[in-house]
């Protein structure tokens, strides 16, 4: 609809007022005559375009054209303007400096009483900032902000687009699901900021390996996705997976820390494992989990038998929850023997689970799952309850002061009410903290946060003994040991089992024992299986030995028999 001239009353307003309003608005205004010669512009026009009134007076608005729109664009604009009397839209124009910018523009025509066009006027806003924000928002929705890789949704969209072409069924594509092993422990040890730097470096290393035509994305957390387009054989995918694993095995030097990580990779193949992105990702994920469960730092292809593993995982979760509620677990004890006098100086409590549907479930299977799901907290407290019940039973049979060590999961220890909850259990069963030793992994205490040190001191003051378990498998050094109120240090079995065959392992164990003794910390060697290992550990002045050489983990009833017969065992195994 064409604009009509304003009623006469409008001209009753003072010209100065009209002029002030005209030049005060933040939107640019341009007025032309009926032949499209510019007759008037306001201050905002001059500010946005860089042209003054003198520069454009009498000129055609084409002076602003950027060349970004073709002839058909202007043809459609004029058709709408002539038929409706108004046109609105986005357009790219050019400033006096030559810079091209986007604007939101409205153009209208003014007609007289005879229906003749006497003027045109345009009102516009510079939307450069809006476009920048739109572009940033688009990038946010398409990319991962930490690594600048494609994100999950972008990856799925790109993969579906790749495999949607009819000819794709005649090609093979591989999908690699890459997961960093034990990355949660790295974050706990060195902090999330360093963890983010590691993720960025991981992305950069993989980018150096992959070709541009392949799709590479961060799936979330410490997981990455990679497609290998148009491979000739599965061996191509295996070769690429090996190269990635090799690259990530090299040390990461972050903020003065030398950090080592490994990765597990699952591989699915299009079209044999699926013809849509969701299914291919799901199967590669299952293959990755299989690689992780079978030793980590390796790759695995998806195969149909993995379906059984997913069914077992669902059953494991359901049965684990039930088992905690019904207190289905059993506690076994492994004796710890003093090297000096060959006496039983304590036992370690170890949990065992036999389920009607799952059979005998290994702690190596259900403990990590309990840690991942948070079920480790009620499970740990159930273990403590059962240990307390055994202590009460032993008292009635004359065994009063046998020290017991219990493994404490990192998640459990980090709870704000950890001390209150375990103390409440001990009070309920009238058991003393002085009979218990809490075993923490070095990753749990490595942050050396003030809160952790204070918590350890309070536990020590309550009467608990404190030990570091699996020493040597984390990211720490011996130098931090004097910061914590420790009683024992447990050398990981992976070192102990090789001390008679590998000189470097022997040197490491010898060094740990000497350093611990200087700090007045006793050393426990776990996983001892042979007489030669016992003899060498004795020469190294190790304090305590635990392992199958003396006894496998045994239930409480057998432990009492073992203690009674220990004098005979001691003579048989005298070194």
Coordinates of C-alpha atoms in Angstrom, one line a residue:
X1 CA 0.0 0.0 0.0
X2 CA 1.5 3.3 -1.1
X3 CA 2.1 6.1 1.5
X4 CA -0.1 9.1 1.2
X5 CA 1.0 12.6 2.1
X6 CA 0.6 13.5 5.8
X7 CA -2.4 15.7 6.8
X8 CA -1.8 19.5 7.0
X9 CA -1.8 19.5 10.8
X10 CA 1.7 17.8 10.7
X11 CA 3.2 21.0 9.5
X12 CA 2.0 22.8 12.5
X13 CA 5.0 21.3 14.4
X14 CA 8.0 23.5 14.6
X15 CA 10.6 22.7 11.9
X16 CA 13.3 22.7 14.6
X17 CA 11.5 19.9 16.5
X18 CA 11.1 17.8 13.3
X19 CA 14.7 18.3 12.4
X20 CA 15.9 17.3 15.9
X21 CA 13.8 14.0 15.8
X22 CA 15.1 13.3 12.2
X23 CA 18.7 13.6 13.2
X24 CA 18.5 12.0 16.6
X25 CA 17.2 8.6 15.6
X26 CA 19.8 5.8 15.5
X27 CA 18.4 4.5 12.3
X28 CA 19.7 5.8 9.0
X29 CA 17.2 7.7 6.9
X30 CA 17.4 8.6 3.2
X31 CA 14.8 10.5 1.2
X32 CA 14.8 10.8 -2.6
X33 CA 12.6 12.5 -5.1
X34 CA 10.4 10.6 -7.5
X35 CA 13.3 10.0 -9.9
X36 CA 15.4 8.4 -7.2
X37 CA 17.7 11.4 -6.7
X38 CA 18.8 11.7 -3.0
X39 CA 17.5 14.9 -1.5
X40 CA 18.0 14.4 2.3
X41 CA 19.8 12.1 4.7
X42 CA 20.0 12.2 8.5
X43 CA 23.0 12.1 10.8
X44 CA 22.7 8.3 11.4
X45 CA 23.0 7.8 7.6
X46 CA 26.2 9.8 7.6
X47 CA 27.6 7.9 10.5
X48 CA 26.9 4.4 9.2
X49 CA 27.8 4.9 5.5
X50 CA 30.6 7.5 5.9
X51 CA 29.0 9.7 3.3
X52 CA 28.0 13.3 4.1
X53 CA 24.9 15.1 2.8
X54 CA 27.1 16.9 0.3
X55 CA 28.6 13.6 -0.9
X56 CA 25.2 12.1 -1.9
X57 CA 22.9 15.1 -2.7
X58 CA 21.4 14.5 -6.1
X59 CA 23.1 11.1 -6.5
X60 CA 21.3 7.8 -7.1
X61 CA 21.2 5.3 -4.1
X62 CA 23.1 2.9 -6.4
X63 CA 26.2 4.7 -4.9
X64 CA 25.7 2.4 -1.9
X65 CA 25.5 -0.9 -3.8
X66 CA 28.0 -3.6 -2.8
X67 CA 27.7 -5.9 -5.7
X68 CA 26.7 -8.7 -3.4
X69 CA 23.1 -8.9 -4.8
X70 CA 22.5 -9.7 -8.5
X71 CA 20.0 -8.0 -10.9
X72 CA 17.2 -10.4 -10.1
X73 CA 17.4 -9.3 -6.4
X74 CA 16.7 -5.6 -7.4
X75 CA 14.1 -6.6 -9.9
X76 CA 12.1 -8.4 -7.2
X77 CA 12.6 -5.5 -4.8
X78 CA 11.2 -3.0 -7.3
X79 CA 8.3 -5.3 -8.3
X80 CA 7.3 -5.5 -4.6
X81 CA 7.8 -1.7 -4.0
X82 CA 5.7 -0.8 -7.1
X83 CA 2.9 -3.2 -6.2
X84 CA 2.7 -2.8 -2.4
X85 CA 4.4 0.6 -1.9
X86 CA 6.9 -0.9 0.5
X87 CA 9.8 -3.4 0.6
X88 CA 11.5 -4.8 3.7
X89 CA 14.5 -7.1 3.9
X90 CA 18.2 -7.6 4.5
X91 CA 20.7 -6.1 2.0
X92 CA 24.5 -5.8 1.8
X93 CA 25.7 -2.2 1.1
X94 CA 29.0 -0.5 0.8
X95 CA 30.4 2.3 3.0
X96 CA 32.4 5.2 1.6
X97 CA 35.5 3.4 2.8
X98 CA 34.7 0.5 0.6
X99 CA 33.8 -1.8 3.5
X100 CA 30.8 -4.0 2.8
X101 CA 28.3 -4.3 5.7
X102 CA 24.8 -5.8 6.2
X103 CA 21.7 -3.7 7.0
X104 CA 18.0 -4.2 7.7
X105 CA 16.3 -1.9 5.2
X106 CA 12.7 -0.7 4.7
X107 CA 11.8 1.3 1.6
X108 CA 8.5 3.0 1.0
X109 CA 7.0 5.3 -1.7
X110 CA 5.1 8.5 -1.0
X111 CA 2.3 9.5 -3.5
X112 CA 0.3 12.7 -3.9
X113 CA -3.5 13.0 -4.1
X114 CA -3.3 12.2 -7.9
X115 CA -1.6 8.9 -7.1
X116 CA 1.8 10.0 -8.4
X117 CA 5.0 9.0 -6.6
X118 CA 6.6 12.1 -5.4
X119 CA 9.3 10.6 -3.1
X120 CA 10.9 7.5 -1.8
X121 CA 12.3 7.1 1.7
X122 CA 14.5 4.3 3.2
X123 CA 15.1 3.6 6.9
X124 CA 17.9 1.1 7.8
X125 CA 19.9 -0.3 10.7
X126 CA 23.5 -1.5 10.5
X127 CA 23.2 -5.2 11.6
X128 CA 26.9 -6.1 11.4
X129 CA 27.0 -6.8 15.1
X130 CA 23.9 -9.0 14.8
X131 CA 25.5 -11.0 12.0
X132 CA 28.7 -11.5 14.1
X133 CA 26.5 -12.8 17.0
X134 CA 24.6 -15.0 14.7
X135 CA 27.8 -16.4 13.3
X136 CA 29.2 -17.0 16.8
X137 CA 26.0 -18.7 17.8
X138 CA 26.1 -20.9 14.7
X139 CA 29.7 -21.8 15.5
X140 CA 28.7 -22.6 19.1
X141 CA 26.0 -25.0 17.9
X142 CA 28.3 -26.7 15.4
X143 CA 31.7 -26.9 17.1
X144 CA 33.2 -28.0 20.4
X145 CA 34.5 -24.8 22.1
X146 CA 37.5 -26.5 23.9
X147 CA 39.0 -28.2 20.9
X148 CA 37.4 -26.4 18.0
X149 CA 36.4 -29.7 16.5
X150 CA 32.9 -30.6 15.2
X151 CA 30.6 -31.5 18.1
X152 CA 28.4 -34.5 18.5
X153 CA 25.4 -33.2 16.5
X154 CA 27.5 -31.9 13.7
X155 CA 29.3 -35.2 13.4
X156 CA 26.0 -37.1 13.2
X157 CA 24.7 -34.8 10.6
X158 CA 27.9 -35.0 8.5
X159 CA 28.1 -38.7 8.8
X160 CA 24.4 -39.2 7.8
X161 CA 25.0 -36.9 4.8
X162 CA 28.0 -39.0 3.8
X163 CA 26.2 -42.3 3.9
X164 CA 22.9 -41.1 2.4
X165 CA 24.2 -41.0 -1.1
X166 CA 23.0 -44.0 -3.1
X167 CA 26.6 -44.8 -4.3
X168 CA 27.8 -44.9 -0.7
X169 CA 26.5 -48.5 -0.4
X170 CA 29.2 -49.5 -2.8
X171 CA 31.9 -47.9 -0.5
X172 CA 33.2 -48.8 2.9
X173 CA 33.5 -46.2 5.6
X174 CA 35.0 -46.8 9.1
X175 CA 33.9 -45.1 12.3
X176 CA 36.5 -45.0 15.1
X177 CA 35.3 -44.3 18.7
X178 CA 38.3 -43.1 20.6
X179 CA 38.2 -43.0 24.4
X180 CA 41.1 -42.0 26.7
X181 CA 41.8 -44.6 29.4
X182 CA 41.5 -43.6 33.1
X183 CA 41.1 -39.9 32.1
X184 CA 38.9 -39.3 35.2
X185 CA 41.9 -40.2 37.4
X186 CA 44.1 -37.8 35.5
X187 CA 41.6 -35.0 36.2
X188 CA 41.5 -36.0 39.8
X189 CA 45.3 -35.9 39.9
X190 CA 46.3 -32.8 38.0
X191 CA 43.0 -30.9 37.9
X192 CA 40.4 -30.1 35.3
X193 CA 42.4 -27.1 33.8
X194 CA 45.3 -29.4 33.0
X195 CA 42.9 -32.0 31.8
X196 CA 41.4 -29.5 29.3
X197 CA 44.9 -28.8 28.0
X198 CA 45.5 -32.5 27.5
X199 CA 42.2 -32.9 25.6
X200 CA 43.2 -30.0 23.3
X201 CA 46.6 -31.6 22.7
X202 CA 45.0 -35.0 22.0
X203 CA 42.8 -33.3 19.4
X204 CA 45.8 -31.6 17.8
X205 CA 47.8 -34.9 17.6
X206 CA 44.9 -36.8 15.9
X207 CA 44.3 -33.9 13.5
X208 CA 47.9 -34.3 12.3
X209 CA 47.2 -37.9 11.4
X210 CA 43.8 -37.7 9.8
X211 CA 43.1 -36.4 6.2
X212 CA 40.9 -33.4 5.7
X213 CA 38.1 -35.4 3.9
X214 CA 37.5 -37.4 7.1
X215 CA 35.1 -36.2 9.8
X216 CA 36.7 -35.7 13.2
X217 CA 34.7 -34.6 16.2
X218 CA 34.7 -34.5 20.0
X219 CA 31.8 -36.7 21.1
X220 CA 31.9 -35.4 24.7
X221 CA 34.2 -35.6 27.8
X222 CA 37.3 -37.6 26.8
X223 CA 35.6 -39.3 23.8
X224 CA 36.3 -38.5 20.1
X225 CA 34.8 -39.7 16.9
X226 CA 36.5 -40.2 13.5
X227 CA 35.3 -41.4 10.1
X228 CA 37.6 -42.8 7.6
X229 CA 35.9 -42.2 4.2
X230 CA 36.0 -44.7 1.4
X231 CA 38.5 -47.3 2.8
X232 CA 39.5 -50.3 0.7
X233 CA 39.8 -52.8 3.5
X234 CA 39.4 -53.0 7.3
X235 CA 43.1 -53.1 7.5
X236 CA 43.1 -49.4 6.6
X237 CA 41.0 -48.7 9.8
X238 CA 43.3 -50.9 11.9
X239 CA 46.4 -49.1 10.6
X240 CA 44.9 -45.7 11.4
X241 CA 43.9 -46.8 14.9
X242 CA 47.4 -48.1 15.6
X243 CA 48.8 -44.8 14.5
X244 CA 46.5 -42.8 16.8
X245 CA 47.3 -45.1 19.8
X246 CA 51.1 -44.7 19.1
X247 CA 50.8 -40.9 18.9
X248 CA 48.8 -40.7 22.2
X249 CA 51.3 -42.9 24.0
X250 CA 54.0 -40.2 23.7
X251 CA 54.2 -38.1 26.9
X252 CA 52.3 -34.9 27.4
X253 CA 54.3 -32.0 28.9
X254 CA 51.7 -29.8 30.5
X255 CA 52.6 -27.0 33.1
X256 CA 55.8 -28.8 34.1
X257 CA 54.0 -32.2 34.4
X258 CA 55.1 -35.2 32.3
X259 CA 51.8 -37.1 31.9
X260 CA 51.2 -40.4 30.1
X261 CA 47.9 -41.6 28.8
X262 CA 46.6 -44.4 26.7
X263 CA 43.5 -44.8 24.6
X264 CA 41.0 -47.5 23.6
X265 CA 39.4 -47.5 20.2
X266 CA 36.3 -49.2 18.9
X267 CA 35.7 -49.6 15.2
X268 CA 32.5 -50.1 13.2
X269 CA 32.2 -50.4 9.4
X270 CA 29.6 -49.0 7.0
X271 CA 27.5 -50.7 5.7
X272 CA 28.1 -54.1 7.3
X273 CA 27.5 -52.8 10.9
X274 CA 24.8 -50.2 10.1
X275 CA 23.5 -47.7 7.6
X276 CA 22.8 -44.8 9.9
X277 CA 25.0 -42.7 12.1
X278 CA 23.3 -43.7 15.4
X279 CA 23.8 -47.4 14.9
X280 CA 27.4 -47.0 13.7
X281 CA 28.3 -44.9 16.7
X282 CA 26.6 -47.3 19.1
X283 CA 28.5 -50.3 17.7
X284 CA 31.8 -48.5 17.7
X285 CA 31.1 -47.6 21.3
X286 CA 30.5 -51.3 22.2
X287 CA 33.8 -52.3 20.4
X288 CA 35.6 -49.6 22.4
X289 CA 34.2 -50.9 25.7
X290 CA 35.4 -54.4 24.7
X291 CA 38.9 -53.0 24.0
X292 CA 38.9 -51.3 27.4
X293 CA 37.7 -54.4 29.2
X294 CA 40.4 -56.5 27.7
X295 CA 43.4 -54.5 28.7
X296 CA 43.1 -50.9 27.3
X297 CA 45.6 -49.2 25.0
X298 CA 44.3 -51.1 22.0
X299 CA 41.6 -51.2 19.3
X300 CA 38.8 -53.6 18.6
X301 CA 36.3 -54.1 15.7
X302 CA 32.7 -54.6 16.4
X303 CA 31.4 -58.1 16.1
X304 CA 28.0 -59.6 16.8
X305 CA 29.0 -61.4 20.1
X306 CA 29.4 -58.0 21.7
X307 CA 25.6 -57.8 22.0
X308 CA 25.8 -60.3 24.8
X309 CA 28.1 -57.9 26.7
X310 CA 25.6 -55.1 26.6
X311 CA 22.9 -57.5 27.9
X312 CA 25.2 -58.5 30.7
X313 CA 25.9 -54.9 31.5
X314 CA 22.2 -54.2 32.0
X315 CA 21.8 -57.3 34.1
X316 CA 24.9 -56.3 36.1
X317 CA 23.5 -53.0 37.1
X318 CA 20.1 -54.4 38.1
X319 CA 21.7 -57.2 40.1
X320 CA 24.3 -55.0 41.7
X321 CA 21.6 -52.7 43.1
X322 CA 19.7 -55.7 44.5
X323 CA 22.8 -57.3 46.0
X324 CA 23.6 -54.1 47.9
X325 CA 20.0 -54.0 49.3
X326 CA 20.0 -57.6 50.3
X327 CA 23.7 -57.6 51.5
X328 CA 24.6 -60.4 49.1
X329 CA 28.4 -59.9 49.3
X330 CA 31.0 -61.9 51.2
X331 CA 34.2 -60.7 52.8
X332 CA 37.4 -62.7 52.3
X333 CA 40.7 -61.9 54.1
X334 CA 44.3 -62.1 52.9
X335 CA 46.9 -62.4 55.7
X336 CA 49.8 -59.9 55.8
X337 CA 53.1 -61.3 57.2
X338 CA 55.9 -59.5 59.0
X339 CA 59.2 -60.2 57.2
X340 CA 61.2 -59.7 60.4
X341 CA 59.5 -62.2 62.7
X342 CA 57.2 -64.1 60.4
X343 CA 54.1 -63.2 62.4
X344 CA 50.6 -62.4 61.1
X345 CA 50.4 -58.7 61.6
X346 CA 47.0 -58.1 59.9
X347 CA 44.7 -58.9 57.0
X348 CA 43.2 -57.1 54.1
X349 CA 39.4 -57.3 53.6
X350 CA 38.4 -58.1 50.0
X351 CA 34.9 -58.3 48.7
X352 CA 33.5 -61.3 46.8
X353 CA 30.1 -61.6 45.0
X354 CA 28.4 -64.7 43.7
X355 CA 25.1 -64.1 42.0
X356 CA 22.3 -66.5 41.0
X357 CA 22.0 -65.0 37.5
X358 CA 25.5 -63.8 36.8
X359 CA 27.5 -66.5 38.6
X360 CA 30.8 -65.7 40.3
X361 CA 31.4 -62.0 39.4
X362 CA 35.0 -60.8 39.5
X363 CA 35.7 -57.7 41.6
X364 CA 37.6 -56.5 38.5
X365 CA 34.2 -56.3 36.8
X366 CA 31.8 -55.0 39.4
X367 CA 34.1 -52.6 41.4
X368 CA 34.8 -50.4 38.4
X369 CA 31.2 -50.4 37.4
X370 CA 30.2 -49.5 41.0
X371 CA 32.7 -46.6 40.9
X372 CA 31.3 -45.3 37.6
X373 CA 27.7 -45.4 38.8
X374 CA 28.2 -44.1 42.4
X375 CA 27.2 -47.5 43.9
X376 CA 30.6 -47.8 45.3
X377 CA 29.5 -45.6 48.3
X378 CA 26.8 -47.9 49.6
X379 CA 28.9 -50.9 48.7
X380 CA 31.9 -49.6 50.7
X381 CA 29.7 -49.0 53.7
X382 CA 28.2 -52.5 53.4
X383 CA 31.8 -53.9 53.3
X384 CA 32.6 -52.0 56.5
X385 CA 29.5 -53.3 58.2
X386 CA 30.4 -56.9 57.3
X387 CA 33.9 -56.4 58.6
X388 CA 32.5 -55.1 61.9
X389 CA 30.3 -58.2 62.2
X390 CA 33.4 -60.4 61.7
X391 CA 35.3 -58.5 64.3
X392 CA 32.5 -59.2 66.8
X393 CA 32.6 -62.9 65.9
X394 CA 36.4 -63.0 66.3
X395 CA 36.1 -61.4 69.7
X396 CA 33.8 -64.3 70.9
X397 CA 36.5 -66.7 69.8
X398 CA 39.4 -65.0 71.5
X399 CA 40.9 -63.0 68.6
X400 CA 40.8 -59.4 69.9
X401 CA 43.2 -57.2 68.1
X402 CA 43.8 -58.4 64.5
X403 CA 44.3 -55.3 62.3
X404 CA 42.2 -55.1 59.2
X405 CA 42.9 -53.0 56.1
X406 CA 39.9 -51.8 54.0
X407 CA 40.1 -50.3 50.5
X408 CA 38.5 -46.8 50.3
X409 CA 37.3 -45.7 46.9
X410 CA 38.2 -42.2 45.8
X411 CA 34.5 -41.2 45.4
X412 CA 33.7 -42.4 48.8
X413 CA 36.6 -40.6 50.5
X414 CA 35.7 -37.3 48.7
X415 CA 32.2 -37.2 50.3
X416 CA 31.9 -34.3 52.8
X417 CA 30.4 -36.6 55.4
X418 CA 32.8 -39.5 54.9
X419 CA 34.3 -39.5 58.4
X420 CA 30.9 -39.1 60.1
X421 CA 29.4 -42.0 58.2
X422 CA 32.1 -44.5 58.8
X423 CA 32.4 -43.5 62.4
X424 CA 28.6 -44.0 62.8
X425 CA 29.0 -47.6 61.5
X426 CA 31.8 -48.3 63.9
X427 CA 29.8 -46.9 66.9
X428 CA 26.8 -49.0 65.9
X429 CA 28.9 -52.2 66.1
X430 CA 31.1 -51.1 69.0
X431 CA 34.3 -51.4 66.9
X432 CA 37.4 -49.3 67.4
X433 CA 39.1 -47.3 64.6
X434 CA 42.5 -48.4 66.0
X435 CA 41.8 -51.9 64.6
X436 CA 41.3 -50.5 61.0
X437 CA 43.7 -49.4 58.3
X438 CA 42.2 -47.3 55.5
X439 CA 43.9 -48.0 52.1
X440 CA 43.7 -45.1 49.6
X441 CA 45.1 -45.0 46.1
X442 CA 47.8 -42.4 45.4
X443 CA 45.5 -40.8 42.9
X444 CA 43.1 -40.0 45.7
X445 CA 45.6 -38.0 47.7
X446 CA 47.9 -36.7 44.9
X447 CA 46.2 -33.3 44.6
X448 CA 47.5 -32.5 48.1
X449 CA 44.6 -30.2 48.7
X450 CA 44.5 -28.7 52.1
X451 CA 41.1 -30.4 52.7
X452 CA 42.5 -33.9 51.9
X453 CA 45.5 -33.4 54.3
X454 CA 43.2 -32.2 57.1
X455 CA 40.9 -35.1 56.6
X456 CA 43.8 -37.6 56.8
X457 CA 45.1 -36.0 60.0
X458 CA 41.6 -36.2 61.5
X459 CA 41.3 -39.8 60.6
X460 CA 44.7 -40.5 62.1
X461 CA 43.7 -38.7 65.3
X462 CA 40.6 -40.8 65.5
X463 CA 42.8 -43.9 65.6
X464 CA 42.8 -45.2 62.0
X465 CA 46.0 -46.3 60.3
X466 CA 46.5 -44.8 56.8
X467 CA 48.2 -46.5 53.8
X468 CA 48.7 -45.8 50.2
X469 CA 47.7 -48.6 47.9
X470 CA 49.0 -49.5 44.4
X471 CA 52.0 -47.2 44.8
X472 CA 53.9 -46.6 41.6
X473 CA 51.0 -46.9 39.2
X474 CA 49.9 -43.3 39.3
X475 CA 51.4 -39.9 38.3
X476 CA 53.2 -39.0 41.5
X477 CA 56.7 -39.0 42.9
X478 CA 58.2 -40.2 46.2
X479 CA 58.7 -36.6 47.2
X480 CA 55.1 -36.0 48.2
X481 CA 55.0 -38.8 50.8
X482 CA 56.2 -36.6 53.7
X483 CA 53.1 -34.3 53.4
X484 CA 50.7 -37.0 54.5
X485 CA 50.3 -38.8 57.9
X486 CA 51.0 -42.3 56.4
X487 CA 51.6 -45.5 58.3
X488 CA 52.1 -47.9 55.3
X489 CA 53.0 -47.8 51.7
X490 CA 51.9 -50.8 49.5
X491 CA 54.1 -51.5 46.4
X492 CA 51.9 -52.6 43.5
X493 CA 52.1 -56.2 42.5
X494 CA 53.0 -55.4 38.9
X495 CA 56.5 -54.3 40.3
X496 CA 56.8 -57.1 42.8
X497 CA 56.1 -59.9 40.4
X498 CA 59.0 -58.9 38.1
X499 CA 61.7 -58.1 40.7
X500 CA 63.5 -61.4 40.2
X501 CA 63.5 -61.1 36.4
X502 CA 63.9 -57.4 35.6
X503 CA 66.7 -55.3 37.1
X504 CA 64.9 -52.0 36.6
X505 CA 61.8 -53.2 38.6
X506 CA 64.1 -54.5 41.3
X507 CA 65.8 -51.0 41.5
X508 CA 62.4 -49.3 41.7
X509 CA 61.3 -51.4 44.6
X510 CA 64.6 -51.0 46.4
X511 CA 64.4 -47.2 46.0
X512 CA 60.8 -47.1 47.2
X513 CA 61.6 -49.1 50.3
X514 CA 64.7 -47.0 51.2
X515 CA 62.8 -43.7 50.7
X516 CA 59.8 -44.9 52.7
X517 CA 62.0 -46.0 55.6
X518 CA 63.7 -42.6 55.7
X519 CA 60.2 -41.1 56.2
X520 CA 59.4 -43.7 58.9
X521 CA 56.7 -45.4 56.7
X522 CA 56.5 -49.2 56.7
X523 CA 56.4 -51.0 53.3
X524 CA 54.0 -53.7 52.3
X525 CA 54.8 -55.8 49.1
X526 CA 51.6 -57.2 47.6
X527 CA 51.2 -59.9 45.0
X528 CA 54.1 -62.0 46.3
X529 CA 54.0 -65.5 44.8
X530 CA 57.4 -67.2 45.0
X531 CA 60.1 -68.0 47.5
X532 CA 62.6 -66.1 45.4
X533 CA 60.5 -62.9 45.6
X534 CA 60.2 -63.3 49.4
X535 CA 64.0 -63.8 49.7
X536 CA 64.8 -60.7 47.6
X537 CA 62.3 -58.5 49.5
X538 CA 63.8 -59.6 52.8
X539 CA 67.3 -58.6 51.5
X540 CA 65.8 -55.2 50.5
X541 CA 64.5 -54.8 54.1
X542 CA 60.8 -54.9 53.1
X543 CA 58.6 -54.9 56.3
X544 CA 55.5 -56.8 55.3
X545 CA 54.5 -59.3 52.6
X546 CA 51.1 -60.2 51.3
X547 CA 50.4 -62.6 48.5
X548 CA 49.6 -66.2 47.4
X549 CA 53.0 -67.4 48.6
X550 CA 51.5 -67.3 52.1
X551 CA 47.8 -67.5 51.4
X552 CA 45.1 -66.7 48.9
X553 CA 42.1 -64.5 50.2
X554 CA 40.0 -66.8 52.4
X555 CA 36.6 -66.5 54.2
X556 CA 36.5 -65.6 57.9
X557 CA 36.0 -69.2 59.0
X558 CA 39.1 -70.4 57.1
X559 CA 41.1 -67.4 58.4
X560 CA 40.6 -68.6 62.0
X561 CA 42.0 -72.0 61.1
X562 CA 44.9 -70.4 59.3
X563 CA 45.8 -68.3 62.3
X564 CA 45.7 -71.4 64.6
X565 CA 47.9 -73.4 62.2
X566 CA 50.3 -70.5 61.4
X567 CA 53.2 -71.8 63.5
X568 CA 53.3 -74.9 61.2
X569 CA 53.0 -72.7 58.1
X570 CA 55.8 -70.5 59.3
X571 CA 58.1 -73.4 59.7
X572 CA 57.3 -74.8 56.3
X573 CA 57.8 -71.5 54.5
X574 CA 60.8 -70.3 56.5
X575 CA 63.2 -68.4 54.2

